[in-house]
mmCIF file of C-alpha atoms in Angstrom:
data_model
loop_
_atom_site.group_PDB
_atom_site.id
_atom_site.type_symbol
_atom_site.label_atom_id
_atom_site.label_comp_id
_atom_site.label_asym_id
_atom_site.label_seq_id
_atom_site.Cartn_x
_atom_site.Cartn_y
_atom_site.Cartn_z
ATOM 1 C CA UNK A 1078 0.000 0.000 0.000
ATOM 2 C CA UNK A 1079 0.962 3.441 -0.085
ATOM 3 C CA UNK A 1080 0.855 4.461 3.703
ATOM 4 C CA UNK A 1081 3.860 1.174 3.854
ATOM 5 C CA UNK A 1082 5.863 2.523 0.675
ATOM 6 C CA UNK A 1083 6.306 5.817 2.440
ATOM 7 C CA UNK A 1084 6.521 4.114 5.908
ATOM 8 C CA UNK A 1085 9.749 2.232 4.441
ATOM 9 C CA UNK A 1086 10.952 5.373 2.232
ATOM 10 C CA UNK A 1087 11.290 6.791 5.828
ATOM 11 C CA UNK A 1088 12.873 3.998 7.621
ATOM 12 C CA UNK A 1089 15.312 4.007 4.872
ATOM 13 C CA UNK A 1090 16.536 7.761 5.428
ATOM 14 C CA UNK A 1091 18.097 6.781 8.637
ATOM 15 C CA UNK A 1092 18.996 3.553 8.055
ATOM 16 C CA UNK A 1093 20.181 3.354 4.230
ATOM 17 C CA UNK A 1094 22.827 5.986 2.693
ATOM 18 C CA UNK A 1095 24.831 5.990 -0.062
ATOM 19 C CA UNK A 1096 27.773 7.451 1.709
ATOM 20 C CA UNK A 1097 30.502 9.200 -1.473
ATOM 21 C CA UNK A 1098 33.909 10.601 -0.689
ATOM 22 C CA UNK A 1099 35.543 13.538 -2.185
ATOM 23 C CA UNK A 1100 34.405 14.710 -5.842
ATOM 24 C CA UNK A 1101 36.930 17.981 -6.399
ATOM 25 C CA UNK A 1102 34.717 19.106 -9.421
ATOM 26 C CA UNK A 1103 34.541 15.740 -10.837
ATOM 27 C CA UNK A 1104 30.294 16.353 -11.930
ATOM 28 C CA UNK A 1105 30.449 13.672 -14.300
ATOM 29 C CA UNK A 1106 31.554 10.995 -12.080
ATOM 30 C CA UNK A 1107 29.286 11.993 -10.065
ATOM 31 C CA UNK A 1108 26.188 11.633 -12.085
ATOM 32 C CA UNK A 1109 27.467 8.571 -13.502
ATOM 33 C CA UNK A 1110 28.200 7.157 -9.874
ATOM 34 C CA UNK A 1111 24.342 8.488 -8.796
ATOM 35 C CA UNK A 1112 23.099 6.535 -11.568
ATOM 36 C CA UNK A 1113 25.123 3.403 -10.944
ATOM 37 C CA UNK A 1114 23.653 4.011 -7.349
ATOM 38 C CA UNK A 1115 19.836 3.934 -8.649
ATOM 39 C CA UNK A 1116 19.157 7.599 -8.192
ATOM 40 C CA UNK A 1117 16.974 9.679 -11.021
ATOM 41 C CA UNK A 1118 16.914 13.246 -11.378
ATOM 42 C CA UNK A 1119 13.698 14.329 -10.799
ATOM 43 C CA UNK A 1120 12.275 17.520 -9.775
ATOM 44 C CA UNK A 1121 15.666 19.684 -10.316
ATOM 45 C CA UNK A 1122 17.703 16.912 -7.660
ATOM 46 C CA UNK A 1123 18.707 13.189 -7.463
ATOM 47 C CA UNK A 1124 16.524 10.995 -5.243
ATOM 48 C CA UNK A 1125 16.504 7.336 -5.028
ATOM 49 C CA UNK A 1126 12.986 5.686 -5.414
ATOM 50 C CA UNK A 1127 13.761 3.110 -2.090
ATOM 51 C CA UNK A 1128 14.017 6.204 0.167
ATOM 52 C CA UNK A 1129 17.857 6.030 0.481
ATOM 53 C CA UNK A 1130 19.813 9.482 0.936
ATOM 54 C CA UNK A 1131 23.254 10.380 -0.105
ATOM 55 C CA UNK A 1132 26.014 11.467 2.264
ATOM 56 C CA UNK A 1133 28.651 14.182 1.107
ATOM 57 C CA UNK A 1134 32.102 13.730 2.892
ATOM 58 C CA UNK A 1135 33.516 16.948 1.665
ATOM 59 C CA UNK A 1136 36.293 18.282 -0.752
ATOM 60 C CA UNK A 1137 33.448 19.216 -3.792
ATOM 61 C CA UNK A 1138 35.564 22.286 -5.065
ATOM 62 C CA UNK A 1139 38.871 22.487 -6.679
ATOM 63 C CA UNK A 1140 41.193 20.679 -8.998
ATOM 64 C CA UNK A 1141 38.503 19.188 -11.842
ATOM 65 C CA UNK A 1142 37.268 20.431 -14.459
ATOM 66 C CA UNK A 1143 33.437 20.950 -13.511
ATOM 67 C CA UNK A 1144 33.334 22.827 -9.984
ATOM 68 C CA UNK A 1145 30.082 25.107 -10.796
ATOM 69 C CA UNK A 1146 28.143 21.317 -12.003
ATOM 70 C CA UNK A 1147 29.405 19.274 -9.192
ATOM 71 C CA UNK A 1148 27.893 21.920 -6.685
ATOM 72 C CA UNK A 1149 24.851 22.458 -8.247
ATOM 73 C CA UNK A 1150 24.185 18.644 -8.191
ATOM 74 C CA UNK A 1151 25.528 18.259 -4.417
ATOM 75 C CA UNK A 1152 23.209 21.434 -3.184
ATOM 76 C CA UNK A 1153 20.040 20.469 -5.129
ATOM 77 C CA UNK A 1154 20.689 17.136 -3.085
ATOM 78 C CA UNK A 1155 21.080 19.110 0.279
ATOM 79 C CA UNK A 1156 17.870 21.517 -0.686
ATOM 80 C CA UNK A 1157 15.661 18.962 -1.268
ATOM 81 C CA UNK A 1158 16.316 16.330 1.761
ATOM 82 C CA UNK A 1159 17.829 13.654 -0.529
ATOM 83 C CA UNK A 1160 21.286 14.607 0.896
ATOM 84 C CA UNK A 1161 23.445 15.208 3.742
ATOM 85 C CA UNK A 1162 26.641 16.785 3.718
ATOM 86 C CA UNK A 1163 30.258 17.918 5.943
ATOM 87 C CA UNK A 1164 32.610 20.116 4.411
ATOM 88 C CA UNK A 1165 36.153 18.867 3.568
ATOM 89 C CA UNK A 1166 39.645 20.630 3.830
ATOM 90 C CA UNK A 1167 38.968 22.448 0.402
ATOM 91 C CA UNK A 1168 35.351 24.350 1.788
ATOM 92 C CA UNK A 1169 37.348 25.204 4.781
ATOM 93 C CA UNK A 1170 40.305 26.734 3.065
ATOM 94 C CA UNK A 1171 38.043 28.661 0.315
ATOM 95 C CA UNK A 1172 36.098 30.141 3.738
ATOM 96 C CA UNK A 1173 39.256 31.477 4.954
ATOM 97 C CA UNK A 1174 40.873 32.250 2.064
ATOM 98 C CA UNK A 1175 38.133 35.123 1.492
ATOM 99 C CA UNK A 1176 38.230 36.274 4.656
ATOM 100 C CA UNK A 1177 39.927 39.714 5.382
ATOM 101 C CA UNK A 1178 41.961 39.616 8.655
ATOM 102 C CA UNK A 1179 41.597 42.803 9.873
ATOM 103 C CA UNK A 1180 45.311 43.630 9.034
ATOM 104 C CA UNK A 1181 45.332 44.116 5.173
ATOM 105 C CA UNK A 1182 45.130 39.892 4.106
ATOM 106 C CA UNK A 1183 43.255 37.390 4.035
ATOM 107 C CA UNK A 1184 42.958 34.311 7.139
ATOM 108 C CA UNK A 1185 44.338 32.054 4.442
ATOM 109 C CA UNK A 1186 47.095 33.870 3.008
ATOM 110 C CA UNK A 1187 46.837 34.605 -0.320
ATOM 111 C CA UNK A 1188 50.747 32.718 -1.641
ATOM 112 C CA UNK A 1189 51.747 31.036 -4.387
ATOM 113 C CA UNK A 1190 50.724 27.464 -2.959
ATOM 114 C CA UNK A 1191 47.208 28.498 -1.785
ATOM 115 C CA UNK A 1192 46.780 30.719 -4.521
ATOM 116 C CA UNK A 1193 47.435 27.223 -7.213
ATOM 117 C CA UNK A 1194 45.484 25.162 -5.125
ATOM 118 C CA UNK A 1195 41.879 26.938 -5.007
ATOM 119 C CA UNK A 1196 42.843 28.709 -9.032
ATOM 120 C CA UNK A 1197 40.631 26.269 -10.724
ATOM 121 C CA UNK A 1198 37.915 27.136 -8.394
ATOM 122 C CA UNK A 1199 38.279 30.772 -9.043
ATOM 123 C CA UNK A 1200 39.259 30.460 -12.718
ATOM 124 C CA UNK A 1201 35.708 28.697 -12.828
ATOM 125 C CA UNK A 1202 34.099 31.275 -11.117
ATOM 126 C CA UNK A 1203 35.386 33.963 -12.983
ATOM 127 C CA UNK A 1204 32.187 36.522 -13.804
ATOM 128 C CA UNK A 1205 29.925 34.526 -11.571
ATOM 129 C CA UNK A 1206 31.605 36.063 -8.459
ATOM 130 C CA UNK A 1207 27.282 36.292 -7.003
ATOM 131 C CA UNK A 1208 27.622 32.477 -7.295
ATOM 132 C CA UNK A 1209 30.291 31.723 -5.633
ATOM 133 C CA UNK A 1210 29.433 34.412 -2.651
ATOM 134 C CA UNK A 1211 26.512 31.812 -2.339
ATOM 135 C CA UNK A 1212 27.924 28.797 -1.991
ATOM 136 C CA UNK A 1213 30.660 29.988 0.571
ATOM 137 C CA UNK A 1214 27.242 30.896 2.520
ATOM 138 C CA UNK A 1215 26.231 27.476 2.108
ATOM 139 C CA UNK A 1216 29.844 26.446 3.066
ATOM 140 C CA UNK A 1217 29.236 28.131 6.649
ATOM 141 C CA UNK A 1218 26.088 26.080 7.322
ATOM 142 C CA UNK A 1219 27.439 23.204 7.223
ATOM 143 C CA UNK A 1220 28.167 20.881 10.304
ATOM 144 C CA UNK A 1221 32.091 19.731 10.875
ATOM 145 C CA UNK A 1222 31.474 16.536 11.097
ATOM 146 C CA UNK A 1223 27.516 14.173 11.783
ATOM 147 C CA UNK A 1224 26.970 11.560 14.133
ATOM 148 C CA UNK A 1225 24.151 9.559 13.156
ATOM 149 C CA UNK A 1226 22.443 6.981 15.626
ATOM 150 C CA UNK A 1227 24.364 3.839 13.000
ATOM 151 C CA UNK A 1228 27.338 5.758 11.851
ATOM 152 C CA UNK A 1229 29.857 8.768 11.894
ATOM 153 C CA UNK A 1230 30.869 10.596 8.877
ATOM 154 C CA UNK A 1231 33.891 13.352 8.898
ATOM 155 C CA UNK A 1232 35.698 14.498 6.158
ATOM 156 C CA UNK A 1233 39.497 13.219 7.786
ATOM 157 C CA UNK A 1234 39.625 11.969 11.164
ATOM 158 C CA UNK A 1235 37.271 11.218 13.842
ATOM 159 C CA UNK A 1236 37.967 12.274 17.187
ATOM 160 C CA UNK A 1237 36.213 12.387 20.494
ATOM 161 C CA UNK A 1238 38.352 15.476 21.936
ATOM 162 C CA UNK A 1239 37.959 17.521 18.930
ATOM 163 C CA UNK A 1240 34.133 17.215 18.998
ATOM 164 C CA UNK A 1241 34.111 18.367 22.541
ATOM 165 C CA UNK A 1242 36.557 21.179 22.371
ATOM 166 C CA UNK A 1243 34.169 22.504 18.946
ATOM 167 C CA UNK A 1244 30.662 21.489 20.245
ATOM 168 C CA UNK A 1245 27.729 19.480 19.347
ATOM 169 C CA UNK A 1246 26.487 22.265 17.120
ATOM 170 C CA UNK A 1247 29.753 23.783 15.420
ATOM 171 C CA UNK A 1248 29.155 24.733 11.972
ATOM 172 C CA UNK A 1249 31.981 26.797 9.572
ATOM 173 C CA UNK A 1250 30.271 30.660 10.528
ATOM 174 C CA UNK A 1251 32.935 33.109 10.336
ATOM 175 C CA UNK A 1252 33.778 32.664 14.121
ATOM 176 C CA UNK A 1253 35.214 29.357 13.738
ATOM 177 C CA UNK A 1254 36.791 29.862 10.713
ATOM 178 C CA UNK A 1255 38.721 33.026 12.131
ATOM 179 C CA UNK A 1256 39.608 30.740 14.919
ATOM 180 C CA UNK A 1257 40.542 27.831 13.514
ATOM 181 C CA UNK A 1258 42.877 29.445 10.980
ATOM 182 C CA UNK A 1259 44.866 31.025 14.201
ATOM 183 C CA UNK A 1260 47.818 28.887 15.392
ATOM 184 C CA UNK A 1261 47.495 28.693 19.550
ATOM 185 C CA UNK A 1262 43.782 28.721 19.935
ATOM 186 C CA UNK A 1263 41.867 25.425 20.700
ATOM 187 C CA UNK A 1264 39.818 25.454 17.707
ATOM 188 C CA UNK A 1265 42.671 25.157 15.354
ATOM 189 C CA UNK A 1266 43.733 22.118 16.541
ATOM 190 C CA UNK A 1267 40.731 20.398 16.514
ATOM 191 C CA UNK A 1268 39.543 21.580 13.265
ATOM 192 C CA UNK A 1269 42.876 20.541 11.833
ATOM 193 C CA UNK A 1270 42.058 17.316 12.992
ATOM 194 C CA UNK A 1271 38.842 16.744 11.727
ATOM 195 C CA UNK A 1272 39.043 18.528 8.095
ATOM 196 C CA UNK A 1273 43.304 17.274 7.384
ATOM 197 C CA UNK A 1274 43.697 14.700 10.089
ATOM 198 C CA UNK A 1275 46.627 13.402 12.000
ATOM 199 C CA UNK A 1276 50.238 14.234 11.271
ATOM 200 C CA UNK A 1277 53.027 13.139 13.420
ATOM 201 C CA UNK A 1278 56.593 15.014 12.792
ATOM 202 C CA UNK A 1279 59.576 12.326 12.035
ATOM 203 C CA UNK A 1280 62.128 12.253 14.440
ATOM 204 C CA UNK A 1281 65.091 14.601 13.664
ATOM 205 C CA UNK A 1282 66.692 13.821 10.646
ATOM 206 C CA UNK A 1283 64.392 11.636 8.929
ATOM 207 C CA UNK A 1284 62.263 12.498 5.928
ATOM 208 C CA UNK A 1285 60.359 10.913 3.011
ATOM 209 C CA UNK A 1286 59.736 11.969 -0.621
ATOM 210 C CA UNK A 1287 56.053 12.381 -1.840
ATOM 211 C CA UNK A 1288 54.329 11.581 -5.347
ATOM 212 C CA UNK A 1289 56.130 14.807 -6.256
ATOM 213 C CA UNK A 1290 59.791 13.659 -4.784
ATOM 214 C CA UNK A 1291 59.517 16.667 -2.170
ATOM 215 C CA UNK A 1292 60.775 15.693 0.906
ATOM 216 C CA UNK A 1293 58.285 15.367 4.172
ATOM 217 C CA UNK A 1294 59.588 15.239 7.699
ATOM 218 C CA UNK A 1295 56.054 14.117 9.052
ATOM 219 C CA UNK A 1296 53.199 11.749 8.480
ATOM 220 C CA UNK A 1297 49.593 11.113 7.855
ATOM 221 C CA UNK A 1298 48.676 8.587 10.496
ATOM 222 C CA UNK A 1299 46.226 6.047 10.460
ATOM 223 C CA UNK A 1300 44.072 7.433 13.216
ATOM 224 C CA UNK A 1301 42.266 4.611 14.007
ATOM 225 C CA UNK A 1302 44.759 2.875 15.875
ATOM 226 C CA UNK A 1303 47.069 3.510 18.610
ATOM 227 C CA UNK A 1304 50.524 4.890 18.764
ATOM 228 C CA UNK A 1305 51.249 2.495 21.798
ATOM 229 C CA UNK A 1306 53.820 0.177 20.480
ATOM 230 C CA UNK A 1307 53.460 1.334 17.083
ATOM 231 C CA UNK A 1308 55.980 2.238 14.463
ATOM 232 C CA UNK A 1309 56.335 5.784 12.255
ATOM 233 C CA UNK A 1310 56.246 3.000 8.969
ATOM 234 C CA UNK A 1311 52.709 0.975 10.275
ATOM 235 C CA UNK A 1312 51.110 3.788 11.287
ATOM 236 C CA UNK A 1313 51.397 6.138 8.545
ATOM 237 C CA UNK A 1314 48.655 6.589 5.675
ATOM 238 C CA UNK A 1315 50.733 7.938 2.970
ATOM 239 C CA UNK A 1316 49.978 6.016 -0.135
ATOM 240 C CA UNK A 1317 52.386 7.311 -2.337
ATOM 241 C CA UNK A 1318 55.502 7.206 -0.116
ATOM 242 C CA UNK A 1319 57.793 4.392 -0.437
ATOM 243 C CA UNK A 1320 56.934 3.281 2.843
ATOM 244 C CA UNK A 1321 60.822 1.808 3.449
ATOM 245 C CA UNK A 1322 61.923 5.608 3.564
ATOM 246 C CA UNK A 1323 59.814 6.214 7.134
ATOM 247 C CA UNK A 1324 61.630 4.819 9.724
ATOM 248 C CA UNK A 1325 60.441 1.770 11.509
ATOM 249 C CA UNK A 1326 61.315 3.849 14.764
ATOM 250 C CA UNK A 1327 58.478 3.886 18.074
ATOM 251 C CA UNK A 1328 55.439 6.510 18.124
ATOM 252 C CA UNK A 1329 55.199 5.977 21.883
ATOM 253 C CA UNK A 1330 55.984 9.240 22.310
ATOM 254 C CA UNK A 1331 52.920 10.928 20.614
ATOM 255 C CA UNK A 1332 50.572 8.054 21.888
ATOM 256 C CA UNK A 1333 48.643 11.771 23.236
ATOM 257 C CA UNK A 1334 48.215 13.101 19.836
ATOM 258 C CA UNK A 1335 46.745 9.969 17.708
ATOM 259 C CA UNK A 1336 43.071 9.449 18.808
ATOM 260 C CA UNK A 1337 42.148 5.989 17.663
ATOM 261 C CA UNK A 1338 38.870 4.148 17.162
ATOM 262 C CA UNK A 1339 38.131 1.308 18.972
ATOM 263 C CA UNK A 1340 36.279 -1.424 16.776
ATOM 264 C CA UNK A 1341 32.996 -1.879 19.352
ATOM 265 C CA UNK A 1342 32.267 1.678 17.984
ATOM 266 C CA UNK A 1343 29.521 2.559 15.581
ATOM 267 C CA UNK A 1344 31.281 2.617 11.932
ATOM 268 C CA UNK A 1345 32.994 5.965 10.786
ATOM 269 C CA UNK A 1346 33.231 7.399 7.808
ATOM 270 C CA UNK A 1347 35.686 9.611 5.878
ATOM 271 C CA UNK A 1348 37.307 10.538 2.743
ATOM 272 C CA UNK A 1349 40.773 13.127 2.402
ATOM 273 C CA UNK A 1350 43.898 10.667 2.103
ATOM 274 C CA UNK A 1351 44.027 10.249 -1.962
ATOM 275 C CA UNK A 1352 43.814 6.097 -1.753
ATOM 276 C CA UNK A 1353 44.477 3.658 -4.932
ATOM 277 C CA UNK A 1354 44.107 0.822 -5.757
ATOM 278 C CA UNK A 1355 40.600 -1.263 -5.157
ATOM 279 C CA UNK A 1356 38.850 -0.330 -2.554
ATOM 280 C CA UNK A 1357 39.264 -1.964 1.041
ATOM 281 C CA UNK A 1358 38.356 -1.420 4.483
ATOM 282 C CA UNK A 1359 40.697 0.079 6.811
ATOM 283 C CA UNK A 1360 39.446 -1.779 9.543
ATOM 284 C CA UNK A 1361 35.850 -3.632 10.955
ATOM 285 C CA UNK A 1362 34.130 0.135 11.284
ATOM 286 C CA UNK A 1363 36.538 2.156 9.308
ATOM 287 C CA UNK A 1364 36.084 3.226 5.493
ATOM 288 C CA UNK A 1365 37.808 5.900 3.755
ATOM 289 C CA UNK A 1366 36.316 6.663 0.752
ATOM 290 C CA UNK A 1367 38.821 8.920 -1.379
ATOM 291 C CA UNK A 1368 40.572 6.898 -4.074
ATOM 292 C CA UNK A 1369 41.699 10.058 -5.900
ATOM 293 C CA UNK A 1370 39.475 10.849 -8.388
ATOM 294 C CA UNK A 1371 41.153 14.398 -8.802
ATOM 295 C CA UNK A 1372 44.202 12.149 -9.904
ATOM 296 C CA UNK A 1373 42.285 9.697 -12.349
ATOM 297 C CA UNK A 1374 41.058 7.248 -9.917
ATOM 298 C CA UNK A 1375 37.531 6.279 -9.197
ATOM 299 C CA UNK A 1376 35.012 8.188 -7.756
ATOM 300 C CA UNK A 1377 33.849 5.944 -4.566
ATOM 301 C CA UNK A 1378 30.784 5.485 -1.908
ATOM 302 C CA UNK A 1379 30.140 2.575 0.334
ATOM 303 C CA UNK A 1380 26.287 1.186 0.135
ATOM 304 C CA UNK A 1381 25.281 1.453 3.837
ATOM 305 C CA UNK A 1382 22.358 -0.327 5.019
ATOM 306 C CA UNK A 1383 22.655 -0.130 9.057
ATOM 307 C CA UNK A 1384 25.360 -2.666 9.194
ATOM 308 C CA UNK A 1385 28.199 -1.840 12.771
ATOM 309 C CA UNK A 1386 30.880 -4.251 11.274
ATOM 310 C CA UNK A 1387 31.118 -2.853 7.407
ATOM 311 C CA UNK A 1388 31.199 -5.196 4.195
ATOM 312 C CA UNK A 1389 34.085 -4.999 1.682
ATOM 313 C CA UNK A 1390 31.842 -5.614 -1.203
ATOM 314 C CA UNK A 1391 29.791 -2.531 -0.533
ATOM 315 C CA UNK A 1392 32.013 -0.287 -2.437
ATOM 316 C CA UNK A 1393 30.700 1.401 -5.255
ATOM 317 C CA UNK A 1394 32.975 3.033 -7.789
ATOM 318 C CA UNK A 1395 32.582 5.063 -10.906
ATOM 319 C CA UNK A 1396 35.697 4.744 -13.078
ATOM 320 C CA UNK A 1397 36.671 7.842 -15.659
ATOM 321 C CA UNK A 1398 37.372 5.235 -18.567
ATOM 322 C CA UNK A 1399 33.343 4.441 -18.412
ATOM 323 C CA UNK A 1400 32.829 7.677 -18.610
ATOM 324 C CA UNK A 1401 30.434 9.704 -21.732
#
C-alpha cells in the first residue's frame, strides 16, 4: 500500500545511505556514480525511489574540471532532503581564504601554494563572483562533522576530543573559521584534525619523498589505531611514499596526539587521504572513501544499510574510462 511505501521510504533515510567521498569538481563521475547508485533526477535533484539518501564527505571544489556542475548537483541534493553533507579541507580553506583579517590579508594567506590550489575554483568562477558568494554561505552552514544513531561521517579523522573542544552544534560561521585558521587557539587544533587529520613530525633527521619527490619530515597517520607500540612505517597513511623511507622507529611518544577508534564503535566514515588501488576497508568500522578521483582514480561510496561491522563488497565506484 501506499501508507507502507512511504513508511519504508522513511525507515530508509536513517537507516540506508549511499555514503561518497571527495568529488573535487569531478560532476560527471558523479552523475554517472548516482546513476550506478539507482538515483533519477527528478524535480531539479537526485533521489533514489527506495528512500535512500546520499552522504557528502567533503572536498566538492577544486582541482577538476566541472566545480560550478558538481555543486549544483551536491546542493540540489542538500535543498531537497535527498542529501546530507560535511565540508572537507577544500570548503574550509576557500572560507578562509576570502576572509579579510583585519590587518590588510586574508585568514588564508593569499601565496603562491594556496593561490594554485583553489585557481581552478576561481578560474571557474570567474564573472559569476554572485555564485560563488553563495555557496561559501552554504559552506558556513554546514556541520564539521555528523553523528548519526548507526554511523559517523567526517571528512578526515574522527575524534572524540575535537568534537568536545568545537561542540555538538559547530558549523563553519565566520567565528570558527577566524579561529581555527589562528595557530594557539583550541579550535585550530581540533579543526585541523577533523578537516586534514593526523600528522606526526619524524624524528630529527628523517624524511620521506612524496608523489612529487619533495621531501616530508612528518606523516599522515592512520588514526584509528594507537601509537602504543606502534611504528612511524605501520602507522602512517601515505599512499604514495615508499613506505621503506619512514623509519620503523616507536610513536610511543605521541601516543597523546593519535586518537584511535576502537572497533565496538559505531562505523565511521571519511574521505581526504588520496587512496588507490581497489577499494578496502581500513578496519571492521573504518572506510575511507577517497581513491583520488582528482588524480584519475575512481570516484567511490560505500552502500550502507545499518550494518556496525562494514562489508568490503559494498564499495561502489565510478571509473573515468566508463565515462560519456
Amino acid at each position: 500500500s501506499g501508507d507502507a511505501a512511504f513508511s519504508c521510504r522513511m525507515k530508509n533515510q536513517m537507516t540506508h545511505f549511499d555514503i561518497i567521498g571527495d568529488i573535487h569538481g569531478h560532476a560527471a563521475h558523479l552523475r554517472e556514480l548516482l546513476a550506478k547508485l539507482g538515483y533519477e533526477l527528478r524535480d531539479g535533484a537526485h533521489r533514489h525511489p527506495d528512500g535512500r539518501r546520499v552522504l557528502f564527505l567533503g572536498d566538492f571544489i577544486d582541482r577538476g574540471p566541472e566545480i560550478p556542475a558538481t555543486l549544483e548537483i551536491v546542493r540540489a541534493m542538500h535543498a531537497a532532503g535527498t542529501a546530507l553533507a560535511v565540508p572537507g579541507n577544500h570548503e574550509f580553506n576557500a572560507l578562509a581564504y576570502a576572509m579579510p583579517d583585519g590587518r590588510g590579508g586574508f585568514m588564508r594567506k593569499h601565496n603562491a601554494n594556496n593561490v594554485g590550489q583553489h585557481a581552478e575554483t576561481l578560474a571557474q568562477f570567474a564573472g559569476r563572483e554572485d555564485e560563488w558568494l553563495d555557496h561559501l554561505a552554504w559552506f558556513r552552514t554546514l556541520p564539521l562533522w555528523l553523528e548519526l544513531p548507526g554511523l559517523r561521517a567526517v571528512h578526515a579523522a574522527w575524534c572524540f576530543k575535537a568534537t568536545a573542544t568545537l561542540g555538538e552544534a559547530a558549523r563553519m560561521d565566520d567565528t570558527l573559521v577566524r579561529a581555527a585558521s589562528t595557530r594557539g587557539m583550541p579550535e585550530f587544533r581540533a579543526v585541523e584534525t577533523l578537516i586534514k587529520g593526523v600528522e606526526l613530525p619524524l624524528p630529527d633527521g628523517h624524511f620521506f619523498h612524496d608523489q612529487k619527490r619533495i621531501p616530508r619530515h612528518s606523516i599522515r597517520t592512520r588514526w584509528w589505531r594507537t601509537a602504543h607500540g606502534a611504528t612511524f612505517r605501520n602507522l602512517a597513511l601515505q599512499p604514495e611514499a615508499d613506505i621503506f623511507e619512514i623509519p620503523d622507529l616507536p610513536t610511543d611518544a605521541h601516543a597523546h596526539t593519535v586518537p584511535g577508534y576502537a572497533e565496538h564503535e559505531r562505523p565511521v566514515f571519511n574521505g581526504h587521504y588520496w587512496l588507490s588501488g581497489d577499494a578496502k576497508l581500513m578496519a571492521p568500522n573504518v572506510a575511507i572513501l577517497d581513491y583520488s578521483v582528482a588524480g584519475g582514480g575512481p570516484l567511490t561510496a560505500y552502500r550502507w544499510d545499518g550494518e556496525q561491522r562494514l562489508d568490503a563488497g559494498k564499495f561502489v565506484q565510478a571509473h573515468e574510462e566508463t565515462r560519456n
